[in-house]
Amino acid sequence: MESSDEAAVEKCRIHLRPGTLRDAPPATLHLLPCEVLVSRPAPVGRFFTPAIRQGPDGLEVSFRGRKLRGEEVVVPPGLVGYVMEEKGEGLVGKGFSEGSSNDNEQGQQELVEPPEALERDFDRFIGATASFSGFTLWGLETIPGPDAKVRGALTWPSLAAAIHAQVPED
Amino acid sequence: MKSPFSATWMELKGIMLSETSQVSEMTFFIPEYFKDAAKKMKSGLMFVKLVNPCSGEGTIYLFNMCLQQLFEIKVFKEKHHSWFINQSVQSGGLLHFATPIDPLFLLLHYLRKADKEGKFQPLDQVVVDDMFPNCILLLKLPELEKLLQHVTEEKEIDKKKYYKYSKEKTIKWLEKKVNQIVAALKTNHVNVSARVQATAFFSGDQASSDKEEDYICYAHGLVSDYIPRELSDDLCKYLKLPEPSASLPNPPSKKNNKMTAAQKALAKVDKSGMKSIDSFFAAKNKKKN
């Protein structure tokens, strides 16, 4: 009885392989100001990277004919960026399809968000495939300003530390 | 083959839907010290579903067995973003943050629940959950007894500890949390003067003349994301935060009739200065063009 309980608990866990955190090679990341609807391999090094120029106000590139401006953003101190992946059947589901395409019912079902993605397919393993200490943040026409939500999110860890630090004893 | 980067939107969609190979990569920010800890361990890092102390629903947390620490996962998600990760494109542009969470918030959920029985109980009888059996991990955390002193009365009988939720102690503990957060808001120069409203009207940061009360309101809003509404309301009263100024329009809600007295009281509170954690991660005030 107890062993089956134990197994049930075990099923609700997704294990992160610690070894992969050590060996993850550095990756180059760009955060684009547009949504590409499907996740898949793309010849970034052939079309995007060679087109990046250093302009007077930061980096410049164009994507689908639109001008992007960007700058390097560093990962908040004390943190490391990792790209996590599950080999084979993907943790985030088999595909991201556009939710509005009614002709593709399968696609509707597969449109998932990460919290749910972490919930499905229990007792599984994921690992880091790459690490990063910064990424290039791109905006349409202009560099995302200080009010950009991404920048706000990056201040979260320091605030979270204050919320969750132990309070002093009386 | 046409370059996917010069293709129009529809063409691109066509190319991509016909493509069968998929990659799914998640970008995570996790503490640097995980890497060192990883040298010593073969396993012990795992994502588990535990109760969300604010909503009571299931939420994913990251548990580090080696460091005996619990982390919450927050997701940055804003419309119209995607990642280029090396030679691949990842839809959605999500960013996951793993940051430490004070396990006392989760323990509080169980202590309050057990308090309905109104007696002293050993911890392993308090932290029980059919929905989220992984809650037993909470009992493995170090220095639990020390933590529990902040929110419980305790008795020791035959060397076994028995605990009972104390609202008075909990409120005092939460007040300390608020003070701690206020200090951090100041060091991090977070603009607390109702930025939520300001961004709807101004593009730039307003020169702020933040008052102490604004900081406390904001900190109260942050800590309220980890406690049930009832407790948040009690804390609001204890901190003597401003009474409703009726500036918050109350849209008629279907659930209105079912609200508890505490929820009704809270609904009246002017939350304009409060800041929910979610605002760090999702675009709330979309500019309506």
Short mmCIF file of C-alpha atoms in Angstrom, two decimals:
data_model
loop_
_atom_site.label_atom_id
_atom_site.label_comp_id
_atom_site.label_asym_id
_atom_site.label_seq_id
_atom_site.Cartn_x
_atom_site.Cartn_y
_atom_site.Cartn_z
CA MET A 1 0.00 0.00 0.00
CA GLU A 2 2.69 2.39 1.02
CA SER A 3 4.82 1.61 -1.98
CA SER A 4 1.98 2.40 -4.36
CA ASP A 5 1.45 5.72 -2.60
CA GLU A 6 5.10 6.41 -3.04
CA ALA A 7 4.83 5.62 -6.72
CA ALA A 8 1.86 7.94 -7.09
CA VAL A 9 3.86 10.76 -5.57
CA GLU A 10 6.79 9.95 -7.79
CA LYS A 11 4.55 10.28 -10.82
CA CYS A 12 3.88 13.93 -10.14
CA ARG A 13 7.49 14.92 -10.47
CA ILE A 14 9.57 16.09 -13.39
CA HIS A 15 13.23 15.56 -12.74
CA LEU A 16 15.81 18.02 -13.92
CA ARG A 17 19.11 16.31 -14.65
CA PRO A 18 21.74 18.20 -12.58
CA GLY A 19 24.63 17.03 -14.77
CA THR A 20 23.25 18.93 -17.71
CA LEU A 21 23.58 22.22 -15.79
CA ARG A 22 27.33 21.67 -15.61
CA ASP A 23 27.91 20.79 -19.20
CA ALA A 24 25.51 23.14 -20.99
CA PRO A 25 27.39 24.94 -23.78
CA PRO A 26 26.77 28.67 -24.27
CA ALA A 27 23.95 29.67 -26.60
CA THR A 28 23.10 32.85 -28.49
CA LEU A 29 19.61 34.17 -27.82
CA HIS A 30 17.53 36.92 -29.39
CA LEU A 31 14.16 38.03 -28.08
CA LEU A 32 12.12 39.28 -31.03
CA PRO A 33 9.25 41.79 -30.89
CA CYS A 34 7.00 39.57 -32.96
CA GLU A 35 5.47 36.16 -32.71
CA VAL A 36 6.68 33.41 -34.98
CA LEU A 37 3.88 30.93 -34.65
CA VAL A 38 5.71 27.66 -34.79
CA SER A 39 8.81 26.43 -33.00
CA ARG A 40 11.32 24.77 -35.27
CA PRO A 41 14.89 24.90 -36.51
CA ALA A 42 15.68 28.08 -38.42
CA PRO A 43 18.79 29.25 -40.30
CA VAL A 44 19.42 32.15 -37.91
CA GLY A 45 23.12 32.16 -38.68
CA ARG A 46 22.44 32.45 -42.40
CA PHE A 47 19.85 35.23 -42.51
CA PHE A 48 19.66 37.05 -39.18
CA THR A 49 23.06 37.13 -37.52
CA PRO A 50 25.08 38.35 -40.56
CA ALA A 51 22.60 41.23 -41.03
CA ILE A 52 23.11 42.68 -37.53
CA ARG A 53 24.82 46.08 -37.69
CA GLN A 54 26.11 48.41 -35.02
CA GLY A 55 24.11 51.60 -35.54
CA PRO A 56 24.35 54.95 -33.76
CA ASP A 57 21.69 53.88 -31.21
CA GLY A 58 22.53 50.26 -30.65
CA LEU A 59 22.20 47.22 -32.85
CA GLU A 60 20.18 47.16 -36.04
CA VAL A 61 18.78 44.34 -38.09
CA SER A 62 15.74 43.67 -40.20
CA PHE A 63 13.34 40.77 -40.02
CA ARG A 64 10.64 40.25 -42.62
CA GLY A 65 11.48 43.65 -44.00
CA ARG A 66 10.85 45.46 -40.73
CA LYS A 67 13.61 47.35 -38.97
CA LEU A 68 14.53 46.16 -35.51
CA ARG A 69 16.72 47.92 -32.97
CA GLY A 70 18.19 46.12 -30.04
CA GLU A 71 20.75 45.88 -27.31
CA GLU A 72 22.42 43.28 -25.17
CA VAL A 73 20.66 42.53 -21.89
CA VAL A 74 22.49 40.70 -19.12
CA VAL A 75 20.94 38.02 -16.96
CA PRO A 76 20.33 39.39 -13.43
CA PRO A 77 23.24 38.88 -11.01
CA GLY A 78 23.23 35.54 -9.21
CA LEU A 79 21.27 33.85 -11.97
CA VAL A 80 22.20 31.82 -15.01
CA GLY A 81 20.08 31.38 -18.08
CA TYR A 82 19.46 27.86 -19.31
CA VAL A 83 17.68 26.42 -22.29
CA MET A 84 15.79 23.35 -21.11
CA GLU A 85 14.58 20.64 -23.36
CA GLU A 86 13.23 17.18 -23.25
CA LYS A 87 14.53 14.94 -25.96
CA GLY A 88 12.07 12.97 -28.00
CA GLU A 89 8.53 13.88 -27.12
CA GLY A 90 8.74 17.52 -26.21
CA LEU A 91 7.81 18.79 -22.81
CA VAL A 92 5.98 21.74 -24.30
CA GLY A 93 3.90 19.49 -26.47
CA LYS A 94 4.36 18.43 -30.01
CA GLY A 95 3.59 21.71 -31.61
CA PHE A 96 2.57 25.29 -31.27
CA SER A 97 -0.15 26.03 -33.74
CA GLU A 98 -2.13 29.14 -34.20
CA GLY A 99 -5.16 29.14 -31.96
CA SER A 100 -7.33 30.95 -34.46
CA SER A 101 -7.02 28.35 -37.21
CA ASN A 102 -10.34 26.61 -36.85
CA ASP A 103 -9.60 24.20 -39.64
CA ASN A 104 -6.91 22.66 -37.50
CA GLU A 105 -8.59 21.13 -34.50
CA GLN A 106 -5.50 19.20 -33.59
CA GLY A 107 -3.64 22.47 -33.43
CA GLN A 108 -6.13 23.90 -30.96
CA GLN A 109 -5.57 21.06 -28.59
CA GLU A 110 -1.85 21.37 -28.78
CA LEU A 111 -1.73 25.04 -27.94
CA VAL A 112 -0.37 24.85 -24.45
CA GLU A 113 1.27 27.13 -21.96
CA PRO A 114 4.28 26.25 -19.86
CA PRO A 115 2.65 25.71 -16.48
CA GLU A 116 0.38 23.17 -18.09
CA ALA A 117 3.27 21.85 -20.08
CA LEU A 118 5.11 21.15 -16.87
CA GLU A 119 2.07 19.40 -15.53
CA ARG A 120 1.46 16.99 -18.33
CA ASP A 121 3.34 13.73 -18.77
CA PHE A 122 4.44 13.21 -15.21
CA ASP A 123 7.52 11.49 -13.93
CA ARG A 124 9.71 12.61 -16.74
CA PHE A 125 13.13 14.06 -17.23
CA ILE A 126 14.31 17.31 -18.69
CA GLY A 127 17.77 18.72 -19.02
CA ALA A 128 19.61 21.88 -19.96
CA THR A 129 20.86 21.88 -23.55
CA ALA A 130 22.50 25.29 -23.39
CA SER A 131 23.28 28.15 -21.05
CA PHE A 132 23.44 31.92 -21.47
CA SER A 133 24.51 34.94 -19.48
CA GLY A 134 22.68 37.46 -21.64
CA PHE A 135 20.55 37.89 -24.72
CA THR A 136 19.78 40.48 -27.36
CA LEU A 137 16.52 42.30 -26.76
CA TRP A 138 14.94 43.60 -29.97
CA GLY A 139 12.24 46.21 -30.45
CA LEU A 140 10.40 47.32 -33.56
CA GLU A 141 12.04 50.54 -34.87
CA THR A 142 13.30 51.47 -31.39
CA ILE A 143 15.09 49.76 -28.53
CA PRO A 144 12.55 48.67 -25.89
CA GLY A 145 12.49 51.45 -23.28
CA PRO A 146 13.04 51.31 -19.53
CA ASP A 147 9.32 50.61 -19.06
CA ALA A 148 9.41 47.45 -21.15
CA LYS A 149 7.81 44.52 -19.37
CA VAL A 150 10.85 42.33 -19.99
CA ARG A 151 13.05 44.73 -18.08
CA GLY A 152 10.53 44.76 -15.25
CA ALA A 153 10.56 40.99 -15.15
CA LEU A 154 14.34 40.98 -14.88
CA THR A 155 14.12 42.98 -11.63
CA TRP A 156 11.82 40.31 -10.19
CA PRO A 157 14.56 38.07 -8.68
CA SER A 158 15.90 40.84 -6.45
CA LEU A 159 12.42 41.68 -5.21
CA ALA A 160 11.52 38.01 -4.77
CA ALA A 161 14.59 37.64 -2.56
CA ALA A 162 13.24 40.36 -0.25
CA ILE A 163 9.76 38.84 -0.12
CA HIS A 164 11.03 35.38 0.74
CA ALA A 165 14.06 36.07 2.95
CA GLN A 166 13.61 34.99 6.54
CA VAL A 167 12.52 37.79 8.84
CA PRO A 168 14.70 38.66 11.86
CA GLU A 169 13.84 37.12 15.21
CA ASP A 170 12.25 39.29 17.86
CA MET B 1 13.95 27.80 -51.44
CA LYS B 2 12.67 31.16 -50.39
CA SER B 3 14.11 32.63 -47.26
CA PRO B 4 11.65 32.30 -44.41
CA PHE B 5 12.70 35.74 -43.23
CA SER B 6 11.51 37.52 -46.35
CA ALA B 7 8.32 35.52 -46.63
CA THR B 8 5.04 37.20 -45.92
CA TRP B 9 3.03 36.21 -42.89
CA MET B 10 0.75 33.80 -44.74
CA GLU B 11 3.56 32.22 -46.72
CA LEU B 12 5.50 31.73 -43.55
CA LYS B 13 2.56 30.10 -41.88
CA GLY B 14 2.22 27.76 -44.81
CA ILE B 15 5.87 26.78 -44.65
CA MET B 16 5.70 26.19 -40.96
CA LEU B 17 2.52 24.19 -40.85
CA SER B 18 3.89 21.82 -43.44
CA GLU B 19 7.00 21.36 -41.39
CA THR B 20 6.87 18.33 -39.13
CA SER B 21 10.05 18.60 -37.13
CA GLN B 22 9.48 20.55 -33.96
CA VAL B 23 11.70 21.71 -31.20
CA SER B 24 10.48 22.81 -27.84
CA GLU B 25 12.89 24.71 -25.73
CA MET B 26 12.17 26.58 -22.54
CA THR B 27 14.31 29.44 -21.34
CA PHE B 28 14.93 29.42 -17.60
CA PHE B 29 16.72 31.68 -15.18
CA ILE B 30 17.89 29.69 -12.20
CA PRO B 31 20.26 30.55 -9.34
CA GLU B 32 23.93 30.35 -10.18
CA TYR B 33 24.70 28.19 -7.15
CA PHE B 34 22.69 25.33 -8.64
CA LYS B 35 25.65 24.70 -10.88
CA ASP B 36 28.00 24.10 -7.96
CA ALA B 37 25.45 22.01 -6.13
CA ALA B 38 24.99 20.00 -9.31
CA LYS B 39 28.57 18.77 -9.01
CA LYS B 40 27.68 16.85 -5.89
CA MET B 41 24.34 15.44 -6.84
CA LYS B 42 23.08 12.89 -9.26
CA SER B 43 19.46 13.80 -8.84
CA GLY B 44 17.31 15.85 -6.54
CA LEU B 45 16.18 18.70 -8.71
CA MET B 46 12.55 18.30 -9.52
CA PHE B 47 9.47 20.14 -10.58
CA VAL B 48 6.52 19.30 -8.35
CA LYS B 49 2.96 20.43 -8.09
CA LEU B 50 2.08 21.96 -4.74
CA VAL B 51 -0.71 24.10 -3.42
CA ASN B 52 -0.64 27.78 -4.25
CA PRO B 53 -1.02 29.44 -0.82
CA CYS B 54 -2.99 32.35 -2.30
CA SER B 55 -5.44 30.64 -4.61
CA GLY B 56 -5.43 27.12 -3.18
CA GLU B 57 -4.93 25.76 -6.67
CA GLY B 58 -2.08 23.63 -7.94
CA THR B 59 1.12 25.39 -9.00
CA ILE B 60 4.46 24.11 -10.22
CA TYR B 61 7.44 24.58 -7.91
CA LEU B 62 11.04 23.54 -8.20
CA PHE B 63 12.41 21.57 -5.27
CA ASN B 64 16.13 21.28 -4.72
CA MET B 65 16.70 18.22 -2.51
CA CYS B 66 20.42 18.86 -2.28
CA LEU B 67 20.08 22.41 -1.01
CA GLN B 68 16.79 21.62 0.73
CA GLN B 69 15.18 24.65 -0.82
CA LEU B 70 11.90 25.37 -2.50
CA PHE B 71 11.66 27.65 -5.55
CA GLU B 72 8.66 29.10 -7.27
CA ILE B 73 8.40 29.35 -11.04
CA LYS B 74 7.24 32.62 -12.53
CA VAL B 75 6.74 33.01 -16.25
CA PHE B 76 7.28 36.18 -18.20
CA LYS B 77 4.77 36.20 -20.99
CA GLU B 78 3.90 39.13 -23.17
CA LYS B 79 2.15 39.22 -26.51
CA HIS B 80 4.19 39.28 -29.68
CA HIS B 81 7.48 37.76 -28.67
CA SER B 82 9.58 34.86 -29.93
CA TRP B 83 13.05 33.54 -29.26
CA PHE B 84 15.88 32.79 -31.59
CA ILE B 85 17.89 30.17 -29.72
CA ASN B 86 21.02 29.34 -31.69
CA GLN B 87 19.71 27.94 -34.97
CA SER B 88 16.07 27.61 -34.05
CA VAL B 89 13.00 29.71 -33.44
CA GLN B 90 10.88 29.25 -30.33
CA SER B 91 7.36 30.62 -30.35
CA GLY B 92 5.91 32.60 -27.46
CA GLY B 93 9.03 34.30 -26.12
CA LEU B 94 8.49 32.98 -22.61
CA LEU B 95 11.00 33.42 -19.82
CA HIS B 96 10.84 31.24 -16.72
CA PHE B 97 12.26 32.43 -13.41
CA ALA B 98 13.07 30.06 -10.56
CA THR B 99 13.32 32.15 -7.39
CA PRO B 100 13.38 30.99 -3.75
CA ILE B 101 10.05 30.96 -1.95
CA ASP B 102 9.60 31.09 1.82
CA PRO B 103 8.09 27.65 2.56
CA LEU B 104 6.27 29.17 5.51
CA PHE B 105 3.68 30.57 3.08
CA LEU B 106 2.81 27.04 1.99
CA LEU B 107 2.93 25.66 5.53
CA LEU B 108 0.60 28.45 6.57
CA HIS B 109 -1.99 27.13 4.14
CA TYR B 110 -2.05 23.80 6.00
CA LEU B 111 -1.78 25.31 9.48
CA ARG B 112 -4.80 27.52 8.84
CA LYS B 113 -6.75 24.58 7.47
CA ALA B 114 -5.89 22.42 10.48
CA ASP B 115 -6.75 25.26 12.83
CA LYS B 116 -10.45 24.68 12.13
CA GLU B 117 -10.12 21.67 14.41
CA GLY B 118 -8.85 24.05 17.05
CA LYS B 119 -6.22 21.91 18.68
CA PHE B 120 -2.50 21.36 18.88
CA GLN B 121 -1.34 18.80 16.31
CA PRO B 122 1.95 17.26 15.20
CA LEU B 123 3.15 18.65 11.88
CA ASP B 124 2.84 15.39 9.96
CA GLN B 125 -0.87 15.46 10.71
CA VAL B 126 -1.17 19.06 9.60
CA VAL B 127 0.62 18.84 6.27
CA VAL B 128 -1.53 16.26 4.53
CA ASP B 129 -3.01 16.69 1.08
CA ASP B 130 -4.72 14.19 -1.18
CA MET B 131 -4.62 16.62 -4.07
CA PHE B 132 -0.93 17.43 -3.81
CA PRO B 133 0.81 14.45 -2.20
CA ASN B 134 4.19 16.07 -2.79
CA CYS B 135 3.44 18.32 0.19
CA ILE B 136 5.39 15.79 2.27
CA LEU B 137 8.51 17.38 0.78
CA LEU B 138 7.77 20.43 2.91
CA LEU B 139 8.38 18.36 6.03
CA LYS B 140 11.91 17.65 4.86
CA LEU B 141 12.94 21.28 4.84
CA PRO B 142 15.63 22.25 7.35
CA GLU B 143 14.95 24.40 10.41
CA LEU B 144 11.21 23.90 10.20
CA GLU B 145 10.78 24.33 13.95
CA LYS B 146 12.45 27.70 13.81
CA LEU B 147 10.25 28.78 10.91
CA LEU B 148 7.07 27.67 12.58
CA GLN B 149 7.75 29.82 15.64
CA HIS B 150 6.76 32.83 13.55
CA VAL B 151 3.20 31.68 12.97
CA THR B 152 2.28 29.07 15.59
CA GLU B 153 1.95 28.36 19.27
CA GLU B 154 3.68 25.13 20.18
CA LYS B 155 3.62 22.51 22.90
CA GLU B 156 6.07 19.76 23.60
CA ILE B 157 4.80 16.49 25.02
CA ASP B 158 7.10 13.47 25.33
CA LYS B 159 9.67 15.19 23.11
CA LYS B 160 7.15 15.50 20.34
CA LYS B 161 6.15 18.96 19.10
CA TYR B 162 2.55 19.97 18.62
CA TYR B 163 1.56 23.12 16.74
CA LYS B 164 -1.41 25.44 16.55
CA TYR B 165 -1.88 28.35 14.14
CA SER B 166 -1.66 31.78 15.73
CA LYS B 167 -3.22 34.63 13.81
CA GLU B 168 -1.63 37.27 16.03
CA LYS B 169 1.87 35.91 15.45
CA THR B 170 1.20 35.49 11.74
CA ILE B 171 0.13 39.11 11.32
CA LYS B 172 3.25 40.29 13.14
CA TRP B 173 5.36 38.05 10.94
CA LEU B 174 3.69 39.46 7.84
CA GLU B 175 4.33 42.99 9.08
CA LYS B 176 8.04 42.19 9.26
CA LYS B 177 7.82 40.85 5.72
CA VAL B 178 6.22 44.08 4.55
CA ASN B 179 8.99 46.15 6.18
CA GLN B 180 11.59 43.96 4.55
CA ILE B 181 9.96 44.41 1.14
CA VAL B 182 9.67 48.18 1.60
CA ALA B 183 13.42 48.34 2.16
CA ALA B 184 14.05 46.33 -1.00
CA LEU B 185 11.68 48.49 -3.05
CA LYS B 186 13.69 51.52 -2.01
CA THR B 187 17.08 49.98 -2.80
CA ASN B 188 15.82 48.76 -6.16
CA HIS B 189 14.26 52.15 -6.92
CA VAL B 190 10.91 50.64 -7.80
CA ASN B 191 8.40 53.32 -8.64
CA VAL B 192 5.50 52.53 -6.35
CA SER B 193 3.24 55.46 -7.05
CA ALA B 194 0.41 53.72 -8.85
CA ARG B 195 2.51 52.95 -11.88
CA VAL B 196 -0.23 50.69 -13.14
CA GLN B 197 -2.36 53.74 -13.78
CA ALA B 198 0.45 55.98 -14.85
CA THR B 199 1.59 53.78 -17.70
CA ALA B 200 -1.85 54.01 -19.23
CA PHE B 201 -1.43 57.76 -19.65
CA PHE B 202 2.25 58.49 -19.81
CA SER B 203 4.92 56.79 -21.79
CA GLY B 204 7.86 57.75 -19.62
CA ASP B 205 8.56 57.26 -15.97
CA GLN B 206 7.01 60.02 -13.93
CA ALA B 207 9.18 61.88 -11.52
CA SER B 208 7.99 60.20 -8.41
CA SER B 209 7.44 61.63 -4.99
CA ASP B 210 6.70 58.31 -3.38
CA LYS B 211 5.32 58.43 0.09
CA GLU B 212 6.00 55.88 2.78
CA GLU B 213 2.39 54.80 2.61
CA ASP B 214 2.70 54.04 -1.10
CA TYR B 215 5.60 51.73 -0.36
CA ILE B 216 3.63 49.91 2.34
CA CYS B 217 0.61 49.55 0.04
CA TYR B 218 2.78 48.19 -2.71
CA ALA B 219 4.57 45.77 -0.38
CA HIS B 220 1.23 44.64 1.00
CA GLY B 221 0.12 43.92 -2.56
CA LEU B 222 3.23 41.83 -3.18
CA VAL B 223 2.91 39.74 -0.05
CA SER B 224 -0.82 39.27 -0.69
CA ASP B 225 0.02 37.05 -3.63
CA TYR B 226 1.22 34.43 -1.14
CA ILE B 227 -1.57 34.50 1.43
CA PRO B 228 -5.31 33.98 1.23
CA ARG B 229 -7.51 37.05 0.80
CA GLU B 230 -8.85 36.82 4.32
CA LEU B 231 -5.39 37.16 5.77
CA SER B 232 -4.47 39.88 3.31
CA ASP B 233 -7.48 41.83 4.47
CA ASP B 234 -6.55 41.40 8.12
CA LEU B 235 -3.04 42.56 7.37
CA CYS B 236 -4.42 45.59 5.55
CA LYS B 237 -6.38 46.59 8.65
CA TYR B 238 -3.44 45.92 10.93
CA LEU B 239 -1.16 48.11 8.83
CA LYS B 240 -3.85 50.82 8.85
CA LEU B 241 -3.70 51.13 5.11
CA PRO B 242 -6.09 53.66 3.61
CA GLU B 243 -9.77 52.90 3.61
CA PRO B 244 -11.60 52.73 0.32
CA SER B 245 -11.51 55.91 -1.67
CA ALA B 246 -14.10 54.54 -4.08
CA SER B 247 -11.78 55.14 -7.00
CA LEU B 248 -11.86 51.53 -8.03
CA PRO B 249 -14.93 50.85 -10.08
CA ASN B 250 -16.54 47.60 -9.13
CA PRO B 251 -17.79 45.94 -12.25
CA PRO B 252 -20.88 43.87 -11.52
CA SER B 253 -19.74 40.31 -11.20
CA LYS B 254 -21.68 37.10 -11.30
CA LYS B 255 -19.84 35.96 -8.24
CA ASN B 256 -20.76 39.04 -6.23
CA ASN B 257 -23.43 37.30 -4.19
CA LYS B 258 -21.12 34.56 -3.14
CA MET B 259 -18.42 36.82 -1.75
CA THR B 260 -17.55 36.45 1.88
CA ALA B 261 -17.61 39.46 4.15
CA ALA B 262 -13.85 39.65 3.93
CA GLN B 263 -13.90 39.53 0.16
CA LYS B 264 -16.49 42.29 0.04
CA ALA B 265 -14.38 44.39 2.35
CA LEU B 266 -11.36 43.77 0.19
CA ALA B 267 -13.25 44.63 -2.97
CA LYS B 268 -13.91 48.06 -1.48
CA VAL B 269 -10.26 48.66 -0.75
CA ASP B 270 -8.54 50.96 -3.17
CA LYS B 271 -6.00 48.69 -4.74
CA SER B 272 -4.51 51.30 -7.02
CA GLY B 273 -1.28 51.35 -5.08
CA MET B 274 -1.09 47.61 -4.72
CA LYS B 275 1.13 45.74 -7.00
CA SER B 276 0.57 42.18 -7.89
CA ILE B 277 3.51 40.01 -8.80
CA ASP B 278 1.77 39.19 -12.04
CA SER B 279 2.38 42.70 -13.23
CA PHE B 280 6.04 41.80 -13.51
CA PHE B 281 5.24 39.06 -15.92
CA ALA B 282 2.28 39.98 -18.04
CA ALA B 283 1.20 43.05 -19.90
CA LYS B 284 -1.87 44.19 -18.07
CA ASN B 285 -2.51 47.64 -19.40
CA LYS B 286 -2.48 47.14 -23.11
CA LYS B 287 -2.54 50.38 -24.97
CA LYS B 288 -5.77 50.50 -26.83
CA ASN B 289 -5.05 51.99 -30.20
#
